Structures are given as structure tokens and as C-alpha cells.
mmCIF file of C-alpha atoms in Angstrom:
data_model
loop_
_atom_site.group_PDB
_atom_site.id
_atom_site.type_symbol
_atom_site.label_atom_id
_atom_site.label_comp_id
_atom_site.label_asym_id
_atom_site.label_seq_id
_atom_site.Cartn_x
_atom_site.Cartn_y
_atom_site.Cartn_z
ATOM 1 C CA MET J 3 -0.188 0.218 -0.219
ATOM 2 C CA PRO J 4 1.087 3.489 -0.681
ATOM 3 C CA ALA J 5 2.678 5.200 2.148
ATOM 4 C CA GLY J 6 0.471 8.393 1.886
ATOM 5 C CA GLN J 7 -2.355 5.742 3.127
ATOM 6 C CA PRO J 8 -2.970 4.659 6.618
ATOM 7 C CA HIS J 9 -2.295 1.790 7.509
ATOM 8 C CA ALA J 10 -5.005 -0.831 8.379
ATOM 9 C CA HIS J 11 -4.550 -0.725 12.517
ATOM 10 C CA GLU J 12 -4.347 3.144 11.979
ATOM 11 C CA ALA J 13 -7.504 3.341 10.541
ATOM 12 C CA GLY J 14 -9.739 2.288 13.696
ATOM 13 C CA GLY J 15 -7.842 5.429 15.312
ATOM 14 C CA GLY J 16 -10.919 7.772 17.916
ATOM 15 C CA GLY J 17 -11.840 11.056 18.249
ATOM 16 C CA GLY J 18 -9.794 11.367 21.301
ATOM 17 C CA ALA J 19 -6.548 11.392 19.257
ATOM 18 C CA ALA J 20 -5.992 15.078 18.780
ATOM 19 C CA ALA J 21 -5.889 15.141 22.822
ATOM 20 C CA ASN J 22 -3.487 12.755 23.703
ATOM 21 C CA HIS J 23 -1.066 13.767 20.431
ATOM 22 C CA SER J 24 0.030 16.657 21.991
ATOM 23 C CA ASN J 25 1.167 14.686 25.328
ATOM 24 C CA HIS J 26 2.988 12.314 22.896
ATOM 25 C CA HIS J 27 7.135 12.820 23.298
ATOM 26 C CA PRO J 28 9.046 11.408 20.133
ATOM 27 C CA ALA J 29 12.530 9.507 20.836
ATOM 28 C CA ALA J 30 15.650 12.524 20.812
ATOM 29 C CA ARG J 31 16.029 12.951 17.416
ATOM 30 C CA SER J 32 18.814 15.864 15.501
ATOM 31 C CA PRO J 33 17.353 19.275 16.207
ATOM 32 C CA PRO J 34 15.392 21.004 12.688
ATOM 33 C CA PRO J 35 17.703 23.142 10.284
ATOM 34 C CA PRO J 36 17.824 27.031 11.578
ATOM 35 C CA ALA J 37 14.851 29.142 9.850
ATOM 36 C CA LEU J 38 15.184 31.205 7.177
ATOM 37 C CA PRO J 39 14.463 35.108 7.820
ATOM 38 C CA ALA J 40 10.826 35.893 7.203
ATOM 39 C CA GLU J 41 11.737 37.525 3.630
ATOM 40 C CA VAL J 42 13.723 34.928 2.047
ATOM 41 C CA VAL J 43 12.027 32.023 -0.083
ATOM 42 C CA PRO J 44 13.380 28.741 0.066
ATOM 43 C CA ALA J 45 14.368 27.447 -3.366
ATOM 44 C CA TYR J 46 14.831 23.759 -2.290
ATOM 45 C CA PRO J 47 13.176 21.362 -0.187
ATOM 46 C CA PRO J 48 15.558 19.867 2.704
ATOM 47 C CA PRO J 49 17.035 16.102 2.308
ATOM 48 C CA GLU J 50 13.646 13.759 3.657
ATOM 49 C CA SER J 51 14.134 13.104 7.376
ATOM 50 C CA GLU J 52 11.877 13.211 10.451
ATOM 51 C CA ASP J 53 12.132 16.963 10.810
ATOM 52 C CA ASP J 54 10.562 17.447 7.348
ATOM 53 C CA GLU J 55 7.229 18.621 8.806
ATOM 54 C CA THR J 56 8.929 21.382 11.188
ATOM 55 C CA TRP J 57 11.124 22.768 8.578
ATOM 56 C CA VAL J 58 8.420 22.980 5.891
ATOM 57 C CA TRP J 59 6.187 24.829 8.908
ATOM 58 C CA THR J 60 8.753 26.615 9.515
ATOM 59 C CA GLN J 61 9.045 28.260 5.528
ATOM 60 C CA ILE J 62 4.960 28.527 5.404
ATOM 61 C CA LYS J 63 5.143 31.085 8.434
ATOM 62 C CA ALA J 64 7.969 33.233 7.104
ATOM 63 C CA GLU J 65 6.491 33.284 3.645
ATOM 64 C CA ALA J 66 3.222 33.751 5.185
ATOM 65 C CA ARG J 67 4.820 37.266 7.753
ATOM 66 C CA ARG J 68 6.389 38.268 4.415
ATOM 67 C CA ASP J 69 3.599 38.036 2.625
ATOM 68 C CA ALA J 70 1.542 39.955 5.148
ATOM 69 C CA ASP J 71 4.231 42.411 5.697
ATOM 70 C CA ALA J 72 4.037 43.194 1.561
ATOM 71 C CA GLU J 73 0.038 42.692 0.838
ATOM 72 C CA PRO J 74 -2.266 44.328 3.957
ATOM 73 C CA ALA J 75 -5.047 43.240 2.029
ATOM 74 C CA LEU J 76 -4.190 40.063 2.848
ATOM 75 C CA ALA J 77 -3.161 39.790 6.444
ATOM 76 C CA SER J 78 -6.178 39.289 8.102
ATOM 77 C CA PHE J 79 -6.783 36.132 5.756
ATOM 78 C CA LEU J 80 -2.996 35.071 7.047
ATOM 79 C CA TYR J 81 -3.119 35.269 10.142
ATOM 80 C CA ALA J 82 -6.263 33.341 10.009
ATOM 81 C CA THR J 83 -5.138 30.819 7.817
ATOM 82 C CA VAL J 84 -1.427 30.458 9.110
ATOM 83 C CA LEU J 85 -0.049 32.592 11.771
ATOM 84 C CA SER J 86 -2.808 32.307 14.375
ATOM 85 C CA HIS J 87 -1.964 28.304 14.581
ATOM 86 C CA PRO J 88 0.704 26.220 15.974
ATOM 87 C CA SER J 89 1.444 23.734 13.863
ATOM 88 C CA LEU J 90 0.501 22.120 9.910
ATOM 89 C CA PRO J 91 -1.820 20.323 11.011
ATOM 90 C CA ARG J 92 -4.100 23.202 12.663
ATOM 91 C CA SER J 93 -3.587 25.376 9.379
ATOM 92 C CA LEU J 94 -4.301 23.010 6.698
ATOM 93 C CA SER J 95 -7.949 21.769 9.053
ATOM 94 C CA PHE J 96 -8.863 25.094 9.444
ATOM 95 C CA HIS J 97 -7.984 26.248 6.081
ATOM 96 C CA LEU J 98 -9.935 23.404 4.567
ATOM 97 C CA ALA J 99 -12.458 23.199 6.929
ATOM 98 C CA ASN J 100 -13.479 26.563 5.965
ATOM 99 C CA LYS J 101 -13.392 25.989 1.819
ATOM 100 C CA LEU J 102 -15.177 22.864 2.495
ATOM 101 C CA CYS J 103 -18.290 23.703 4.674
ATOM 102 C CA SER J 104 -21.599 24.798 3.832
ATOM 103 C CA SER J 105 -24.658 25.853 5.750
ATOM 104 C CA THR J 106 -25.400 22.346 6.352
ATOM 105 C CA LEU J 107 -21.640 21.467 7.225
ATOM 106 C CA LEU J 108 -20.727 23.685 9.665
ATOM 107 C CA SER J 109 -17.191 24.694 9.214
ATOM 108 C CA THR J 110 -15.930 23.705 13.004
ATOM 109 C CA LEU J 111 -17.228 19.881 12.906
ATOM 110 C CA LEU J 112 -14.797 19.698 10.044
ATOM 111 C CA TYR J 113 -12.211 21.788 11.793
ATOM 112 C CA ASP J 114 -12.524 18.964 14.742
ATOM 113 C CA LEU J 115 -12.850 15.953 12.196
ATOM 114 C CA PHE J 116 -9.958 16.904 10.016
ATOM 115 C CA LEU J 117 -7.866 17.321 12.955
ATOM 116 C CA ALA J 118 -8.200 14.828 14.685
ATOM 117 C CA THR J 119 -8.039 12.520 11.852
ATOM 118 C CA LEU J 120 -4.467 13.790 11.351
ATOM 119 C CA ALA J 121 -3.704 13.322 14.879
ATOM 120 C CA ALA J 122 -4.143 9.777 14.844
ATOM 121 C CA HIS J 123 -2.494 8.868 11.450
ATOM 122 C CA PRO J 124 1.311 10.034 11.256
ATOM 123 C CA SER J 125 1.390 8.904 7.648
ATOM 124 C CA LEU J 126 -0.931 11.377 6.945
ATOM 125 C CA ARG J 127 0.670 14.175 8.022
ATOM 126 C CA ALA J 128 3.830 13.002 6.149
ATOM 127 C CA ALA J 129 1.978 12.471 2.977
ATOM 128 C CA VAL J 130 0.693 16.558 3.652
ATOM 129 C CA VAL J 131 4.671 17.957 4.206
ATOM 130 C CA ALA J 132 5.545 14.857 0.913
ATOM 131 C CA ASP J 133 2.625 16.356 -1.321
ATOM 132 C CA LEU J 134 4.120 19.888 -0.336
ATOM 133 C CA LEU J 135 7.556 19.602 -1.296
ATOM 134 C CA ALA J 136 6.012 17.814 -4.549
ATOM 135 C CA ALA J 137 4.770 20.387 -5.277
ATOM 136 C CA ARG J 138 7.689 23.045 -4.657
ATOM 137 C CA SER J 139 9.750 21.214 -7.095
ATOM 138 C CA ARG J 140 8.235 20.360 -9.643
ATOM 139 C CA ASP J 141 6.085 22.962 -10.371
ATOM 140 C CA PRO J 142 7.601 26.403 -11.589
ATOM 141 C CA ALA J 143 4.512 28.194 -11.147
ATOM 142 C CA CYS J 144 4.734 27.532 -7.202
ATOM 143 C CA VAL J 145 6.206 30.239 -5.691
ATOM 144 C CA GLY J 146 6.299 28.833 -1.998
ATOM 145 C CA PHE J 147 5.128 26.409 0.345
ATOM 146 C CA SER J 148 2.901 28.946 1.609
ATOM 147 C CA HIS J 149 1.285 29.623 -1.976
ATOM 148 C CA CYS J 150 0.472 25.347 -2.181
ATOM 149 C CA LEU J 151 -1.029 25.545 1.078
ATOM 150 C CA LEU J 152 -3.128 28.176 0.714
ATOM 151 C CA ASN J 153 -4.051 28.283 -3.038
ATOM 152 C CA TYR J 154 -3.739 24.721 -4.799
ATOM 153 C CA LYS J 155 -6.954 23.138 -5.213
ATOM 154 C CA GLY J 156 -5.008 19.591 -6.629
ATOM 155 C CA PHE J 157 -2.958 20.011 -3.048
ATOM 156 C CA LEU J 158 -6.298 20.602 -0.781
ATOM 157 C CA ALA J 159 -8.288 17.915 -2.647
ATOM 158 C CA ILE J 160 -5.632 15.640 -2.402
ATOM 159 C CA GLN J 161 -5.554 16.311 1.832
ATOM 160 C CA ALA J 162 -9.650 15.783 2.042
ATOM 161 C CA HIS J 163 -9.165 12.536 -0.178
ATOM 162 C CA ARG J 164 -6.859 11.174 2.429
ATOM 163 C CA ILE J 165 -9.599 11.902 5.212
ATOM 164 C CA ALA J 166 -12.275 10.629 3.337
ATOM 165 C CA HIS J 167 -10.645 7.399 3.100
ATOM 166 C CA VAL J 168 -10.153 6.867 6.653
ATOM 167 C CA LEU J 169 -13.631 7.468 7.279
ATOM 168 C CA TRP J 170 -14.016 4.660 4.337
ATOM 169 C CA ALA J 171 -11.766 2.721 5.871
ATOM 170 C CA GLN J 172 -13.545 3.267 9.530
ATOM 171 C CA GLN J 173 -16.805 1.588 7.910
ATOM 172 C CA ARG J 174 -18.527 5.850 8.280
ATOM 173 C CA ARG J 175 -19.591 5.783 4.532
ATOM 174 C CA PRO J 176 -21.887 8.597 4.459
ATOM 175 C CA LEU J 177 -20.026 10.947 5.397
ATOM 176 C CA ALA J 178 -16.873 9.978 3.671
ATOM 177 C CA LEU J 179 -18.663 9.936 0.279
ATOM 178 C CA ALA J 180 -20.634 13.856 1.965
ATOM 179 C CA LEU J 181 -16.631 15.181 1.643
ATOM 180 C CA GLN J 182 -16.008 13.770 -1.738
ATOM 181 C CA SER J 183 -19.135 15.435 -3.131
ATOM 182 C CA ARG J 184 -18.230 18.657 -1.507
ATOM 183 C CA VAL J 185 -14.640 18.356 -2.551
ATOM 184 C CA ALA J 186 -16.030 18.052 -6.123
ATOM 185 C CA ASP J 187 -18.513 21.124 -5.925
ATOM 186 C CA VAL J 188 -15.918 23.201 -4.455
ATOM 187 C CA PHE J 189 -12.140 22.321 -6.447
ATOM 188 C CA ALA J 190 -13.568 20.002 -9.215
ATOM 189 C CA VAL J 191 -11.945 16.909 -8.366
ATOM 190 C CA ASP J 192 -13.737 13.626 -7.770
ATOM 191 C CA ILE J 193 -11.849 11.276 -5.683
ATOM 192 C CA HIS J 194 -13.701 7.821 -4.414
ATOM 193 C CA PRO J 195 -12.988 7.330 -0.922
ATOM 194 C CA ALA J 196 -11.585 4.112 -1.541
ATOM 195 C CA ALA J 197 -9.023 5.277 -4.058
ATOM 196 C CA VAL J 198 -5.337 4.103 -2.293
ATOM 197 C CA VAL J 199 -3.736 7.331 -3.023
ATOM 198 C CA GLY J 200 0.408 7.867 -2.347
ATOM 199 C CA LYS J 201 2.057 10.288 -1.025
ATOM 200 C CA GLY J 202 4.946 13.226 -3.177
ATOM 201 C CA ILE J 203 1.290 13.404 -5.452
ATOM 202 C CA LEU J 204 1.136 16.686 -7.776
ATOM 203 C CA LEU J 205 -2.379 17.578 -9.318
ATOM 204 C CA ASP J 206 -0.781 20.225 -11.159
ATOM 205 C CA HIS J 207 -3.785 22.816 -12.235
ATOM 206 C CA ALA J 208 -6.059 19.712 -10.841
ATOM 207 C CA THR J 209 -9.697 20.732 -12.630
ATOM 208 C CA GLY J 210 -11.650 17.736 -14.109
ATOM 209 C CA VAL J 211 -9.832 15.396 -12.153
ATOM 210 C CA VAL J 212 -11.318 12.206 -11.876
ATOM 211 C CA ILE J 213 -10.198 8.681 -10.048
ATOM 212 C CA GLY J 214 -12.249 5.697 -9.483
ATOM 213 C CA GLU J 215 -13.373 3.052 -6.478
ATOM 214 C CA THR J 216 -10.545 0.530 -6.575
ATOM 215 C CA ALA J 217 -7.854 2.721 -8.555
ATOM 216 C CA VAL J 218 -4.490 2.940 -6.703
ATOM 217 C CA VAL J 219 -1.740 5.830 -7.544
ATOM 218 C CA GLY J 220 1.496 5.083 -6.020
ATOM 219 C CA ASP J 221 4.015 7.657 -5.010
ATOM 220 C CA ASN J 222 5.372 10.510 -6.244
ATOM 221 C CA VAL J 223 3.131 10.324 -9.328
ATOM 222 C CA SER J 224 2.118 13.813 -11.219
ATOM 223 C CA ILE J 225 -1.563 14.139 -13.120
ATOM 224 C CA LEU J 226 -2.603 16.706 -14.664
ATOM 225 C CA HIS J 227 -5.996 18.587 -15.172
ATOM 226 C CA HIS J 228 -9.126 16.209 -16.623
ATOM 227 C CA VAL J 229 -7.102 13.287 -15.707
ATOM 228 C CA THR J 230 -9.937 10.302 -15.932
ATOM 229 C CA LEU J 231 -8.471 6.757 -14.513
ATOM 230 C CA GLY J 232 -11.825 5.287 -14.469
ATOM 231 C CA GLY J 233 -13.917 1.485 -15.358
ATOM 232 C CA THR J 234 -14.563 0.655 -18.993
ATOM 233 C CA GLY J 235 -18.568 1.056 -17.823
ATOM 234 C CA LYS J 236 -19.081 -2.720 -18.589
ATOM 235 C CA ALA J 237 -16.552 -4.567 -15.815
ATOM 236 C CA VAL J 238 -17.712 -4.947 -11.783
ATOM 237 C CA GLY J 239 -15.454 -5.517 -8.612
ATOM 238 C CA ASP J 240 -11.513 -4.158 -8.867
ATOM 239 C CA ARG J 241 -12.260 -2.725 -12.233
ATOM 240 C CA HIS J 242 -9.856 0.512 -12.183
ATOM 241 C CA PRO J 243 -6.381 1.435 -13.059
ATOM 242 C CA LYS J 244 -3.374 1.011 -10.809
ATOM 243 C CA ILE J 245 -1.000 3.501 -11.335
ATOM 244 C CA GLY J 246 2.840 2.750 -10.035
ATOM 245 C CA ASP J 247 4.813 5.351 -8.872
ATOM 246 C CA GLY J 248 7.141 8.067 -10.512
ATOM 247 C CA VAL J 249 4.719 7.990 -13.172
ATOM 248 C CA LEU J 250 4.044 11.274 -15.386
ATOM 249 C CA ILE J 251 -0.213 11.178 -16.403
ATOM 250 C CA GLY J 252 -0.705 14.186 -19.008
ATOM 251 C CA ALA J 253 -3.395 16.853 -19.375
ATOM 252 C CA GLY J 254 -6.735 14.852 -20.962
ATOM 253 C CA ALA J 255 -4.836 11.230 -20.881
ATOM 254 C CA THR J 256 -7.816 8.389 -19.935
ATOM 255 C CA ILE J 257 -6.660 5.295 -18.333
ATOM 256 C CA LEU J 258 -9.138 2.843 -18.404
ATOM 257 C CA GLY J 259 -9.820 -0.692 -16.682
ATOM 258 C CA ASN J 260 -7.721 -2.673 -14.617
ATOM 259 C CA VAL J 261 -4.788 -1.909 -16.191
ATOM 260 C CA LYS J 262 -1.696 -1.666 -14.885
ATOM 261 C CA ILE J 263 0.976 1.411 -15.180
ATOM 262 C CA GLY J 264 4.269 0.887 -14.938
ATOM 263 C CA ALA J 265 7.043 2.913 -12.573
ATOM 264 C CA GLY J 266 8.489 5.558 -14.040
ATOM 265 C CA ALA J 267 6.041 5.076 -17.149
ATOM 266 C CA LYS J 268 4.533 8.478 -19.520
ATOM 267 C CA ILE J 269 1.207 8.914 -20.870
ATOM 268 C CA GLY J 270 0.825 11.631 -23.152
ATOM 269 C CA ALA J 271 -1.516 14.448 -23.288
ATOM 270 C CA GLY J 272 -5.047 12.996 -24.528
ATOM 271 C CA SER J 273 -3.749 9.632 -24.879
ATOM 272 C CA VAL J 274 -6.285 6.847 -24.315
ATOM 273 C CA VAL J 275 -4.758 3.673 -22.878
ATOM 274 C CA LEU J 276 -6.447 0.283 -22.554
ATOM 275 C CA ILE J 277 -3.678 -2.059 -22.043
ATOM 276 C CA ASP J 278 -1.139 -2.099 -19.977
ATOM 277 C CA VAL J 279 2.565 0.052 -19.933
ATOM 278 C CA PRO J 280 5.368 -0.847 -18.939
ATOM 279 C CA ALA J 281 7.653 0.531 -16.635
ATOM 280 C CA ARG J 282 9.578 2.808 -18.124
ATOM 281 C CA SER J 283 7.741 3.069 -21.305
ATOM 282 C CA THR J 284 5.684 5.706 -22.976
ATOM 283 C CA ALA J 285 2.386 5.451 -24.194
ATOM 284 C CA VAL J 286 0.450 7.849 -26.671
ATOM 285 C CA GLY J 287 -2.542 8.415 -28.805
ATOM 286 C CA ASN J 288 -6.225 7.066 -29.372
ATOM 287 C CA PRO J 289 -6.086 4.022 -28.630
ATOM 288 C CA ALA J 290 -2.960 4.908 -26.899
ATOM 289 C CA ARG J 291 0.479 2.597 -28.475
ATOM 290 C CA LEU J 292 3.828 2.211 -26.593
ATOM 291 C CA ILE J 293 6.486 4.562 -27.809
ATOM 292 C CA GLY J 294 9.593 1.706 -26.087
ATOM 293 C CA GLY J 295 11.384 2.314 -23.125
ATOM 294 C CA LYS J 296 14.206 4.166 -24.052
ATOM 295 C CA LYS J 297 16.142 6.858 -22.017
ATOM 296 C CA SER J 298 17.058 10.467 -23.703
ATOM 297 C CA GLU J 299 20.062 12.119 -24.227
ATOM 298 C CA GLY J 300 21.254 13.183 -20.849
ATOM 299 C CA GLU J 301 18.416 10.742 -19.152
ATOM 300 C CA LYS J 302 19.549 9.527 -16.051
ATOM 301 C CA ASP J 303 18.368 5.828 -15.197
ATOM 302 C CA GLU J 304 16.836 7.015 -11.444
ATOM 303 C CA ASP J 305 14.829 10.362 -13.471
ATOM 304 C CA MET J 306 11.175 9.249 -13.227
ATOM 305 C CA PRO J 307 8.558 11.309 -14.789
ATOM 306 C CA GLY J 308 6.506 11.454 -12.400
ATOM 307 C CA GLU J 309 9.160 13.917 -10.677
ATOM 308 C CA SER J 310 11.100 15.136 -13.461
ATOM 309 C CA MET J 311 7.571 16.251 -15.394
ATOM 310 C CA ASP J 312 9.231 15.472 -18.417
ATOM 311 C CA HIS J 313 6.596 15.654 -20.880
ATOM 312 C CA THR J 314 8.444 15.608 -24.388
ATOM 313 C CA SER J 315 11.380 13.774 -24.609
ATOM 314 C CA PHE J 316 9.768 10.755 -26.527
ATOM 315 C CA ILE J 317 9.044 12.841 -29.491
ATOM 316 C CA ARG J 318 12.576 13.021 -30.050
ATOM 317 C CA GLN J 319 12.623 9.230 -30.094
ATOM 318 C CA TRP J 320 10.087 7.912 -32.844
ATOM 319 C CA SER J 321 9.573 11.442 -34.588
ATOM 320 C CA ASP J 322 11.023 13.916 -36.811
ATOM 321 C CA TYR J 323 8.991 16.753 -36.194
ATOM 322 C CA THR J 324 9.967 20.164 -35.484
ATOM 323 C CA ILE J 325 8.912 23.644 -35.697
#
């Protein structure tokens, strides 16, 4: 199971976890990196460690203070969503609850639900941080961690889905489905609560993304807008795609049925995929055809399309098309 989802023994976490979490003292570890000055925007993520959450939260607060000083019109918003909170889970829970609330689904109820779930499941908090690092490192339009936290609907939709997935595993399925519906209404992203999603996920632009009930998405996957991971319409049971680690799925791609997309594969924009795609291969077209598994010039064995965001290198391998 991808690391972004809680293990089965975590899914039954009780509502009192939020209170107990604050009294838990982890084993001693090295101190986190020093905080950057408020005026500095970090240009790269830190090495992976148990202190990633502390490091990222420090950057988010520094960016929020800088932006509040530079743009007074946003000062109240930034204080309410970031600067008044002592931790990343509390900030995220507050912001997400206010995004998804309605006249009959109160923000206070959602805040308590989100915070208790994040407190009970460390794997969810690790996935939040991994997604923030993914957006900051892969998307050149992402100007900061706070920008992703506050404004990237793909990031927010994935975090809400992870909480809905926990509810689904706890047999609180009406609430999980209600949360799925609100995410679809607010963010135009439709992910079934039963779908399994890893960590380090980037939903770039995110509008129109659909992920079906039995789909599995691995770690470090990047998915662009209007991507569908759907069924064929005639199958029952396990009927949705299985996406390996490090996969890149281009805008408007459709992958149908219980097919496997191997680790490091690339699905071209607008492709319709109905068959398995081997690892490190590229599939393009409608219906999609495979373009081998060659590495482009300068590409290393460890390069993964889901992380490099290289959409076009395959063109040099099969076409003489030039502009």
C-alpha cells in the first residue's frame, strides 16, 4: 500500500487522538534546520528526514509573515489561516474546513474531524509534507509552500481525499461520500473515498481529475488536469487502473479498466490507455500505443517522469517533427 494512506491498524483511530497527540514525546533526534529569515523564500526542499514537517511549517510561516507585510489586504486572511496556528495540521484543518463547509456542514465540525484524523495518523501528516515538497520542486509556478497550502486546489483536494479514505475504512461511509461530494463541488476533483493514493502527489491544475473506486496511485506521481482513471463501464469489482510510482500522466489522458501503468511510465496528453504500460515506457495516442522504454539523451536511470515533469522527450525518439 502506498505510504500516503494509513495502514489498516491506523484506520480505527478514535476521536480523542487530537488531545492525546500533544502529550506524545517522540524519541530524541537531531534539531531541525534553523529557520530562514521571513524575507527569504526557500528555493529547494530539505533532505528527507523526520523533521520535514517542522522545516516546511517554518517556511510557510516565514512566507506568510513576508506576504502579510507586503500586502496588507491579505494580512487578516494570512493571520487566520497560518500565523494564528501553532502547527501545520491545525492550519491545514482550519483552511480546508472553511473551504469545504456549507450551510448544513459546519466548518467547526469539519475542523475537529480533520484535525483528529491528522493527529491519529502520522502517515497522513507525512503525506501532506511530501505533497507540499512535490509541488514546490516540480511546479515552476509554485512560488512558495504557503502558496501551495492556501491556493492549490489539487493539493487541498488530495488532503481531503485522504481524510475521506480514513472515514471509508472506519465504515463511516455516508460521511466519506459527503466529503467526496463537497470536494467535487468546490475543487472540481472527484476521487472516490475507497481509492488508494500515495504520497508526493502533484495534481497540477487539477480541474476535471476523476479517480475511481478501486484505483491505486503510487508515490511521487504527477497528474495534470482532466485526467480520468476510470472503469470501462461493463466490469464490476476491481475495475480501475493501478498507477505505479513515479508515473507522469499528461493533461486530458484517460486510462480505463484494471490496467497496470508501470513505475516511471509516461502517459502522453490526450491519450486513451486500455492496456498495460510497462515500466519506463511511454504511451501516446488514441488508442494509445507504446513508444518503447528508451532513455532520452542526458536522462539518468534514476530520473522518474513523475518527478522530472518531462512531457516531451519521447518525441525525439520516434518523430522528426520540428517547428
